[in-house]
Amino acid sequence: MKRALLLITLASWSTGQIVFPDTYDSMIAKTVKPQRFQSSPQIVENNILNGNRAAVSAFSSPKAPTSALISGQNDQLPAVWSGRANSVISKGVARFALRVDGAVSATQARGIPAGNNENVIFSPLSVAAALALVLLGSAGKTFEEVSTLLGFNAGVDISRNSEIVHQMFGVLLDAISGTPGIPAPQSYFASGIFVRDGYPIRREFQAVSRDVYKSEVINLDFEKNGRDAQEKVNSWVSQKTRGKISEILREPPSPETKVIIASALYFNGEWNQFFIDGATKRKRFTVAPGEVVDVDMMFNGGEFPFFEDKELQAKIVGLPYKGKEVTMYVVLPTNRGVNALRDLESRLSAERLENLIGSTKNETCIIALPRMKLSSTLSLSRALQSLGLNSLFDPLSADLSLLSPGYTGASSQLQSNNPFANPSKTQAGVGLNDKISFPNRFGEDEETTTPLTSPLRRNFFSYDDRVGGYHVQQWATGFSISRIDRQRRRRSFRVALRKSAAHSNRARRQVRPIDQDFLNYVSQNRPSYGLDNLRNNLELTNPGLFAEDVIHRVEIDITEKGTEAAAVTAVTLTRDGSQKRLVADRPFLFFIRHESTGLLLFWGTVNKPTPNYPSEKRTT
């Protein structure tokens, strides 16, 4: 099938009519103009990594994207491309998890002279998805810092191909929701950006955030109605987590707030093999030398993925959830020293973490793990700044140019993407009757302004004839030729010279080219939102938006069975001494991983399990 698709593509390229610029005058009347959509673009093939699609003729008439196509059939990429995309993003999220864990631990430890015994619980995926929205709306230094922090610039000229990275990440996010009909953990995810009222949101940003990340951008009046803004943010979180998390803001935001980035994730899974019913007992947990608490220790036995790394001085065991699409891995230092866990984490890397997982094999194990209810609300601004993301929180250097064109003062609460707006007063579509103004950058009138996106056009390519002054676009079923405005070209050139120094930070990019065949495939088969062209436009103005904080809340219960009662599973073990043992009676770390994508849903450094109880003396 892949070869057939390749042959169809090559045939359409080889048999398609080539249009030369000097035929413009004789053919202008016959030019087929591309269809322009007033509404925001939709992703036609929602999953570019996996899936099958019925064969489509390269010469069939182009059709407007529909929701049926979005959720329907998808192209299947060659394994080398899908594997590369998975690797870049999943490893980036893993590196991000390790760095955030260290940064949060460091910021929590400040001012605690006796040491840091706080647990660090967060969702790397949730925070990364929230920051991906920042990447989507950023330019200049902010864009560079976020892409570096997330690791999305590895192997990619990110400044010119960010839409590809976003679409790939969106596909992986879709994958974690599970396959219908297959038992799997429940995960409720929400991320969004709340912007001060009066800052209209660019339609390009709205389209990608909604279609790729299923997120909203919502305008609120922080300045005059902070209490109402607080209630609406919390209502949004509760709605998106189906009531599992009721609030993320515990007090109204300050009147000076311009942007709040919020993410929340609730996870509840049922073990593939329950812990032994009735075996849970109060056992000691050594937090640090001289500090001991009691915890409810659960016990399990049977065959589980296990490995002991002698060099790293650590054991790892995998506890699969039902369906085996998601696994919780517990990593325990074999050394019982006071800094054993901290030393272990300092030596971990994304590659070592992957090697640990890959080295596991099914072994007969005896496992002891505290029953835990973990809840955390983190303010991540200091941690992220310590990792190099400084400009986002600095009003002088933050650059969110692709999020909004700037402050207009006009109320924009009645945008069609605002879930709190009165439906009877909101027009269908995006930004048509909501008084949002988008100032023209080069003085174009509405007839000559570049459309929001080019529709899906098979075998699309374009080029400029600088000598003749023509711009040519051609695809399988048509072509378009237009003259290049010489006055505009001269004006643009002067603007570029005048602003080259001021925008030099945007010109400095880490260029790591993507496979050209892959870029060709994407340009021919995926709609473009025009974000990368907009980002590299020297006329782009900075709206003066900056982030006050990145707030993250996570809740997770780790129990014997999960949320649903089920029949007791009996486990019989013989005492022949061959069983592998992992008894988490001292600080350990865990992470919950979606196996097919490699994405880390949760990360936890557990120094003191909750709940815990004052230790009682016992003889056993």
XYZ file of C-alpha atoms in Angstrom:
620
model
C 0.000 0.000 0.000
C 2.865 2.341 0.782
C 4.376 1.652 -2.631
C 1.025 2.239 -4.314
C 0.650 5.566 -2.583
C 4.175 6.441 -3.587
C 3.530 5.540 -7.193
C 0.346 7.609 -7.250
C 2.276 10.567 -5.906
C 5.079 10.146 -8.435
C 2.574 9.666 -11.254
C 0.737 12.853 -10.370
C 4.013 14.736 -10.232
C 5.206 13.303 -13.510
C 1.965 13.743 -15.458
C 0.770 17.034 -13.976
C 0.847 20.147 -16.171
C 3.713 22.508 -15.405
C 2.747 26.184 -15.601
C 5.442 28.650 -16.642
C 5.275 32.310 -15.561
C 5.536 33.675 -19.094
C 2.188 32.041 -19.934
C 0.469 34.113 -17.261
C -1.223 36.626 -19.557
C -2.715 33.976 -21.829
C -3.855 31.699 -19.016
C -4.965 34.114 -16.303
C -8.607 33.693 -17.260
C -8.296 29.944 -16.839
C -6.552 30.030 -13.475
C -8.253 27.901 -10.871
C -8.229 29.801 -7.621
C -7.878 27.782 -4.409
C -10.946 27.604 -2.236
C -10.797 29.916 0.760
C -12.562 29.048 3.962
C -13.888 31.692 6.272
C -13.843 29.390 9.255
C -10.710 28.081 10.911
C -8.982 25.121 9.270
C -9.493 21.588 10.470
C -6.951 18.811 10.563
C -8.017 16.447 7.812
C -5.813 13.508 8.763
C -5.867 13.621 12.548
C -3.251 10.901 13.021
C -0.199 11.240 10.831
C 1.685 8.505 12.624
C -0.649 5.526 12.409
C -3.831 4.336 10.792
C -5.099 3.438 7.343
C -6.863 5.465 4.701
C -8.833 4.390 1.659
C -7.070 5.124 -1.592
C -7.841 8.588 -2.986
C -7.124 9.629 -6.537
C -4.600 12.417 -6.819
C -6.776 13.933 -9.526
C -10.062 13.960 -7.614
C -11.638 17.313 -6.850
C -10.381 18.911 -3.630
C -12.959 19.027 -0.861
C -13.274 21.170 2.205
C -12.156 19.445 5.413
C -14.987 17.999 7.459
C -15.302 16.638 10.956
C -16.003 13.223 9.456
C -12.649 13.272 7.778
C -10.967 14.491 10.920
C -12.073 11.550 13.007
C -12.022 9.142 10.111
C -9.277 7.583 8.056
C -5.694 8.645 8.161
C -2.522 8.273 6.186
C 0.080 5.903 7.495
C 3.594 7.256 7.572
C 6.603 5.044 6.876
C 7.978 3.570 10.099
C 11.176 5.618 9.906
C 9.203 8.878 10.033
C 6.705 7.854 12.706
C 9.510 6.386 14.813
C 11.545 9.548 14.487
C 8.620 11.724 15.499
C 7.839 9.521 18.480
C 11.467 9.537 19.545
C 11.973 13.303 19.318
C 8.829 14.135 21.280
C 8.843 11.319 23.873
C 12.536 11.808 24.664
C 11.988 15.532 24.855
C 9.195 15.017 27.391
C 11.378 12.545 29.360
C 14.271 15.003 29.538
C 11.825 17.709 30.501
C 10.463 15.497 33.324
C 13.903 14.881 34.786
C 14.854 18.554 34.627
C 11.573 19.769 36.134
C 11.826 17.194 38.919
C 15.262 18.490 39.870
C 14.255 22.138 39.545
C 11.080 21.738 41.636
C 13.007 19.820 44.312
C 15.604 22.584 44.415
C 13.056 25.389 44.701
C 11.099 23.516 47.387
C 14.291 22.857 49.353
C 15.144 26.553 49.670
C 14.669 27.752 53.195
C 14.318 24.249 54.648
C 17.449 23.803 56.801
C 16.651 20.226 57.826
C 16.550 19.037 54.208
C 13.834 18.555 51.674
C 11.328 15.776 52.393
C 8.592 17.125 50.160
C 7.150 14.891 47.479
C 7.405 16.096 43.893
C 4.370 14.938 41.906
C 3.563 16.316 38.478
C 2.485 15.342 34.984
C 5.300 15.920 32.474
C 2.829 15.473 29.635
C 0.325 17.957 31.025
C 2.932 20.648 31.670
C 4.580 20.009 28.298
C 1.211 20.356 26.566
C 0.599 23.675 28.309
C 4.040 24.912 27.276
C 3.380 23.669 23.744
C 0.565 26.231 23.658
C 3.125 28.856 24.661
C 5.420 27.639 21.885
C 2.508 27.881 19.490
C 1.899 31.527 20.347
C 5.485 32.693 20.749
C 8.239 34.156 18.631
C 11.774 35.411 19.113
C 13.555 34.611 22.346
C 10.493 33.100 24.011
C 10.038 30.682 21.107
C 13.689 29.633 21.262
C 13.653 29.106 25.038
C 10.468 27.018 25.046
C 11.526 24.830 22.100
C 14.885 24.200 23.783
C 13.288 23.380 27.135
C 10.860 20.893 25.578
C 13.552 19.375 23.365
C 11.416 19.848 20.257
C 14.293 21.438 18.337
C 16.234 18.156 18.197
C 16.576 17.156 14.550
C 14.234 19.910 13.398
C 14.576 23.419 11.976
C 11.896 24.371 14.461
C 11.440 27.978 13.318
C 10.273 26.914 9.854
C 8.583 23.619 10.700
C 6.917 24.140 14.066
C 3.490 23.233 12.676
C 4.770 19.733 11.897
C 5.984 19.301 15.478
C 2.664 20.534 16.865
C 0.670 18.177 14.672
C 2.847 15.225 15.683
C 2.525 16.090 19.358
C -1.224 16.427 18.947
C -1.388 12.931 17.462
C 0.487 11.491 20.440
C -1.811 13.323 22.842
C -4.812 11.793 21.090
C -3.281 8.338 21.507
C -3.224 8.433 25.313
C -7.024 8.531 25.528
C -7.077 4.808 24.760
C -8.859 2.629 22.242
C -12.656 2.375 22.529
C -13.794 -1.013 23.796
C -10.437 -1.888 25.357
C -10.185 -1.663 29.172
C -7.707 1.077 30.012
C -7.055 3.695 32.709
C -9.186 6.820 32.720
C -7.349 10.072 32.190
C -9.002 13.485 32.153
C -6.795 16.195 30.736
C -7.243 19.947 30.409
C -4.930 22.732 29.305
C -5.619 26.283 28.290
C -4.461 29.873 28.201
C -6.485 32.613 29.869
C -5.701 36.066 28.483
C -6.613 39.507 29.801
C -9.746 40.890 28.196
C -8.986 43.356 25.429
C -6.281 41.229 23.801
C -7.879 39.623 20.705
C -6.600 36.168 19.845
C -5.205 35.487 16.409
C -7.406 33.170 14.380
C -4.380 31.096 13.356
C -3.571 30.409 17.000
C -7.197 29.609 17.805
C -7.361 27.094 14.973
C -4.252 25.105 15.958
C -4.906 25.176 19.697
C -8.418 23.889 19.149
C -7.854 21.411 16.310
C -4.483 19.995 17.351
C -4.459 20.344 21.145
C -8.221 20.423 21.846
C -7.550 23.439 24.056
C -9.214 26.808 24.481
C -7.898 30.326 24.649
C -10.273 32.401 26.777
C -10.326 36.144 27.461
C -11.138 37.234 31.033
C -11.335 40.555 32.858
C -8.555 40.160 35.430
C -8.325 43.892 36.086
C -11.894 44.693 37.161
C -13.431 41.336 37.979
C -10.806 39.015 39.457
C -13.319 36.984 41.454
C -15.332 36.219 38.334
C -12.126 35.292 36.484
C -11.189 32.908 39.300
C -14.605 31.246 39.191
C -14.489 30.832 35.428
C -10.999 29.325 35.434
C -12.023 26.864 38.145
C -15.278 26.096 36.354
C -13.323 25.371 33.181
C -10.985 22.995 35.028
C -13.898 21.194 36.699
C -15.683 20.832 33.380
C -12.624 19.494 31.579
C -11.797 16.976 34.321
C -15.442 15.915 34.625
C -15.620 17.210 38.154
C -12.600 15.271 39.387
C -10.643 18.464 40.063
C -12.814 21.314 41.294
C -10.317 24.181 41.404
C -6.857 25.235 40.370
C -6.967 28.882 41.545
C -7.458 29.193 45.304
C -7.635 32.993 45.224
C -8.420 35.645 42.606
C -5.555 36.532 40.266
C -3.984 39.953 40.709
C -5.441 42.853 38.648
C -2.110 43.116 36.778
C -2.434 39.571 35.435
C -2.244 39.356 31.647
C -1.902 35.617 31.019
C -2.513 32.476 33.071
C -1.384 29.120 31.716
C -3.258 26.305 33.449
C -3.083 22.544 33.122
C -4.788 19.768 35.060
C -4.766 15.996 34.727
C -6.726 13.400 36.683
C -5.710 9.760 36.353
C -7.363 6.651 37.752
C -6.328 3.185 36.692
C -7.073 -0.386 37.631
C -4.135 -2.754 37.970
C -3.866 -5.610 35.518
C -3.104 -7.732 38.599
C -4.492 -6.434 41.887
C -2.434 -6.262 45.043
C -3.257 -9.113 47.416
C -6.565 -8.520 49.172
C -6.229 -8.466 52.960
C -2.428 -8.362 52.901
C -2.062 -4.602 53.464
C -0.403 -3.890 56.815
C 1.056 -0.959 58.711
C 4.782 -0.952 58.066
C 7.626 1.427 58.738
C 8.861 3.803 56.082
C 12.266 5.413 56.675
C 12.114 9.007 55.442
C 15.633 9.864 56.604
C 17.988 8.724 59.347
C 16.102 9.318 62.594
C 12.773 9.994 60.855
C 10.401 7.066 60.485
C 6.659 7.008 59.753
C 4.102 4.249 59.330
C 2.354 3.644 56.030
C -0.241 1.203 54.745
C 2.017 -1.189 52.849
C 0.403 -3.172 50.014
C 1.834 -6.490 48.829
C 1.750 -8.254 45.510
C 3.403 -11.260 43.934
C 3.649 -12.861 40.539
C 5.340 -12.194 37.225
C 6.189 -8.542 36.592
C 8.740 -6.725 34.403
C 11.854 -6.415 36.598
C 15.492 -5.399 36.305
C 18.299 -4.555 38.703
C 20.961 -2.191 37.388
C 24.183 -2.844 39.298
C 25.936 0.207 37.838
C 23.080 2.579 38.592
C 22.456 0.819 41.918
C 18.724 0.678 41.408
C 15.843 -1.749 40.925
C 12.911 -1.169 38.614
C 9.600 -3.023 38.453
C 6.662 -2.460 36.118
C 3.054 -2.602 37.295
C 0.818 -2.706 34.189
C -2.714 -1.310 34.231
C -5.577 -3.146 32.578
C -5.156 -3.314 28.848
C -1.365 -3.013 29.317
C -1.354 0.256 27.359
C -0.118 2.094 30.454
C 2.420 0.952 33.058
C 3.535 2.375 36.374
C 7.264 1.858 36.937
C 8.730 2.008 40.440
C 12.459 2.718 40.760
C 14.120 2.054 44.138
C 17.772 2.752 44.989
C 19.526 -0.324 46.345
C 21.672 1.941 48.504
C 19.975 2.974 51.765
C 22.027 6.135 52.264
C 20.421 9.484 53.106
C 21.053 10.887 49.614
C 20.516 7.635 47.690
C 17.452 8.786 45.767
C 18.879 12.215 45.030
C 22.115 10.659 43.744
C 20.138 8.238 41.581
C 18.045 11.011 40.018
C 21.139 13.099 39.317
C 22.537 10.242 37.204
C 19.328 9.534 35.312
C 18.889 10.693 31.731
C 16.203 10.075 29.134
C 18.459 7.487 27.501
C 19.200 5.707 30.787
C 15.531 5.727 31.678
C 14.713 4.127 28.330
C 17.478 1.558 28.847
C 16.097 0.681 32.281
C 12.655 0.028 30.818
C 14.067 -1.865 27.869
C 16.151 -4.107 30.151
C 13.184 -5.365 32.168
C 11.980 -8.919 31.659
C 9.223 -10.885 33.349
C 10.414 -12.262 36.656
C 8.680 -13.799 39.661
C 8.561 -10.856 42.064
C 7.477 -9.944 45.569
C 6.479 -6.267 45.687
C 5.672 -4.005 48.617
C 4.386 -0.502 47.867
C 2.710 2.099 50.117
C -0.951 2.837 49.510
C -0.948 6.513 48.554
C -3.217 9.431 47.797
C -1.059 12.043 46.155
C -2.226 15.554 45.384
C -0.118 18.510 44.370
C -0.591 22.078 43.179
C 2.630 23.567 41.885
C 3.592 27.087 40.913
C 6.238 26.350 38.301
C 7.479 29.824 37.380
C 10.666 29.706 39.494
C 11.461 26.147 38.439
C 11.020 26.937 34.749
C 13.105 30.093 35.029
C 15.902 28.062 36.607
C 15.773 25.837 33.511
C 16.265 28.751 31.129
C 12.693 29.849 30.415
C 13.116 33.441 31.570
C 11.618 35.652 28.886
C 8.080 34.257 29.264
C 7.835 35.791 32.743
C 9.554 39.076 31.860
C 7.240 41.858 30.599
C 10.153 43.455 28.723
C 11.291 40.385 26.787
C 8.260 38.079 26.562
C 7.203 37.613 22.953
C 3.751 36.102 22.420
C 3.267 37.727 19.039
C 1.432 34.777 17.509
C -1.068 34.632 20.364
C -2.443 38.143 19.930
C -1.809 41.149 17.677
C -1.905 43.419 20.732
C -4.154 45.318 23.094
C -7.210 46.950 21.527
C -9.238 47.794 24.623
C -12.363 46.302 23.074
C -14.100 43.560 24.978
C -13.504 40.152 23.440
C -15.407 37.997 25.900
C -17.967 37.027 23.276
C -15.541 35.091 21.125
C -17.026 31.933 19.723
C -14.439 29.832 21.541
C -15.447 31.180 24.963
C -17.430 28.429 26.712
C -18.865 30.949 29.175
C -20.388 33.240 26.559
C -24.130 33.313 26.080
C -24.758 31.135 22.982
C -27.657 33.330 21.922
C -25.319 36.303 21.655
C -22.423 34.521 19.965
C -22.232 34.049 16.221
C -21.102 30.740 14.792
C -17.610 30.677 13.334
C -14.400 32.255 14.487
C -13.975 35.973 15.004
C -16.609 37.086 12.509
C -18.813 39.308 14.683
C -16.894 39.685 17.904
C -15.286 43.076 17.287
C -11.800 41.617 17.096
C -9.583 43.682 14.823
C -6.519 42.306 13.065
C -4.419 45.256 11.839
C -2.991 44.774 8.358
C 0.788 44.482 8.329
C 1.626 45.763 4.848
C -1.415 47.884 4.095
C -3.178 45.162 2.101
C -6.871 45.452 1.604
C -9.159 42.562 2.421
C -9.042 41.257 -1.143
C -5.279 40.753 -1.158
C -4.694 39.547 2.364
C -3.283 36.032 2.481
C -5.982 33.568 3.551
C -5.853 31.978 6.978
C -4.731 28.698 5.478
C -4.318 26.935 2.201
C -6.815 24.102 1.804
C -5.615 20.545 1.377
C -4.021 20.356 -2.067
C -2.366 17.188 -3.306
C 1.123 17.499 -4.827
C 1.282 21.191 -3.978
C 4.380 23.250 -4.690
C 5.125 26.930 -5.224
C 7.948 29.140 -6.447
C 8.710 32.776 -7.253
C 10.016 34.109 -10.543
C 11.981 37.074 -9.177
C 12.979 38.297 -12.633
C 9.515 38.231 -14.141
C 7.798 39.144 -10.883
C 5.401 36.194 -10.670
C 4.385 33.913 -7.810
C 3.225 30.454 -8.957
C 1.304 27.860 -6.961
C 0.438 24.492 -8.481
C -1.255 21.320 -7.267
C -2.789 18.171 -8.746
C -6.038 19.772 -9.902
C -5.178 23.382 -10.586
C -2.768 26.277 -10.337
C -2.648 29.946 -9.383
C -0.403 32.693 -10.749
C -0.138 36.185 -9.364
C 2.117 39.162 -9.901
C 4.503 40.153 -7.141
C 3.944 43.773 -6.183
C 7.312 45.404 -6.938
C 6.564 48.351 -4.661
C 5.743 45.973 -1.847
C 8.910 43.993 -2.488
C 10.993 47.173 -2.250
C 9.122 48.272 0.866
C 9.547 44.871 2.486
C 13.251 44.917 1.665
C 13.670 48.319 3.295
C 11.745 47.153 6.345
C 13.955 44.072 6.588
C 17.130 46.195 6.469
C 15.788 48.650 9.024
C 14.709 45.984 11.488
C 17.426 43.398 10.967
C 19.325 44.415 14.080
C 16.257 44.605 16.298
C 15.113 41.163 15.210
C 18.503 39.468 15.092
C 17.464 37.081 17.837
C 14.793 35.692 15.498
C 17.372 35.087 12.790
C 19.576 32.940 15.016
C 18.083 29.467 14.704
C 19.457 26.023 15.305
C 19.057 24.521 11.856
C 18.787 20.739 11.891
C 16.957 19.886 8.657
C 14.117 17.391 8.661
C 14.211 14.732 5.971
C 13.191 16.586 2.798
C 10.963 13.736 1.650
C 9.041 14.060 4.890
C 8.648 17.816 4.466
C 7.386 17.261 0.933
C 4.875 14.718 2.168
C 3.552 17.038 4.855
C 3.330 20.072 2.554
C 1.347 18.040 0.023
C -0.971 16.209 2.392
C -1.496 18.471 5.403
C -3.178 21.881 5.547
C -0.995 24.778 6.636
C -2.117 27.283 9.252
C 0.476 29.874 8.207
C 2.028 30.156 11.670
C 5.653 29.683 10.646
C 5.397 32.338 7.935
C 3.783 34.663 10.450
C 6.494 33.976 13.042
C 9.294 34.812 10.621
C 7.612 38.012 9.456
C 9.715 41.009 10.457
C 6.580 43.177 10.653
C 5.203 41.049 13.503
C 4.485 43.233 16.525
C 4.939 42.188 20.146
C 1.637 42.562 22.032
C 3.375 43.005 25.396
C 1.863 39.865 26.932
C 3.793 37.892 29.531
C 2.974 35.028 31.880
C 2.538 35.588 35.585
C 2.801 31.913 36.489
C 2.434 28.338 35.284
C 0.085 26.550 37.663
C -0.091 22.774 37.698
C -2.323 20.525 39.747
C -2.308 16.747 39.811
C -4.187 14.089 41.769
C -3.490 10.365 41.808
C -4.646 7.484 43.999
C -2.534 4.339 44.269
C -4.513 1.548 45.950
C -4.771 -2.229 45.920
C -7.372 -2.411 43.154
C -8.263 0.929 41.705
C -11.656 2.584 41.509
C -13.792 -0.467 40.807
C -14.267 -3.519 42.985
C -13.490 -6.843 41.353
C -12.992 -10.497 42.214
C -10.019 -11.310 44.418
C -7.026 -12.666 42.562
C -5.206 -15.397 44.459
C -1.426 -15.548 44.156
C 0.602 -18.522 45.327
C 4.365 -18.189 45.715
C 6.866 -20.839 46.700
C 9.769 -19.919 48.952
C 12.646 -21.142 46.845
C 14.662 -17.925 47.081
C 14.470 -17.115 43.356
C 11.915 -14.338 43.654
C 13.001 -10.777 42.969
C 12.094 -8.374 45.756
C 11.249 -4.697 45.658
C 10.135 -3.293 49.004
C 9.517 0.457 48.816
C 10.129 1.201 52.498
C 12.312 4.249 51.799
C 12.258 7.138 49.300
C 11.641 6.032 45.712
C 10.483 7.412 42.418
C 7.744 6.294 40.077
C 6.508 7.244 36.649
C 3.430 6.274 34.665
C 4.180 5.689 31.008
C 2.004 5.252 27.944
C 3.774 2.344 26.305
C 3.084 2.801 22.595
C 4.061 6.480 22.525
C 6.626 6.450 25.344
C 5.027 9.576 26.839
C 5.328 10.075 30.603
C 1.891 10.825 32.046
C 3.081 11.213 35.640
C 6.330 11.563 37.514
C 6.688 11.249 41.259
C 9.567 11.530 43.686
C 8.150 10.099 46.919
C 10.152 11.089 49.970
C 7.280 10.713 52.443
C 4.146 8.865 51.297
C 0.739 10.311 52.083
C -1.171 9.394 54.080
C 1.286 8.447 56.809
C 1.041 7.955 60.566
C 3.281 8.336 63.621
C 5.498 5.312 63.854
C 4.687 2.721 66.515
C 7.249 0.416 68.055
C 6.780 -3.183 66.994
C 8.758 -6.341 67.229
C 8.086 -7.561 63.715
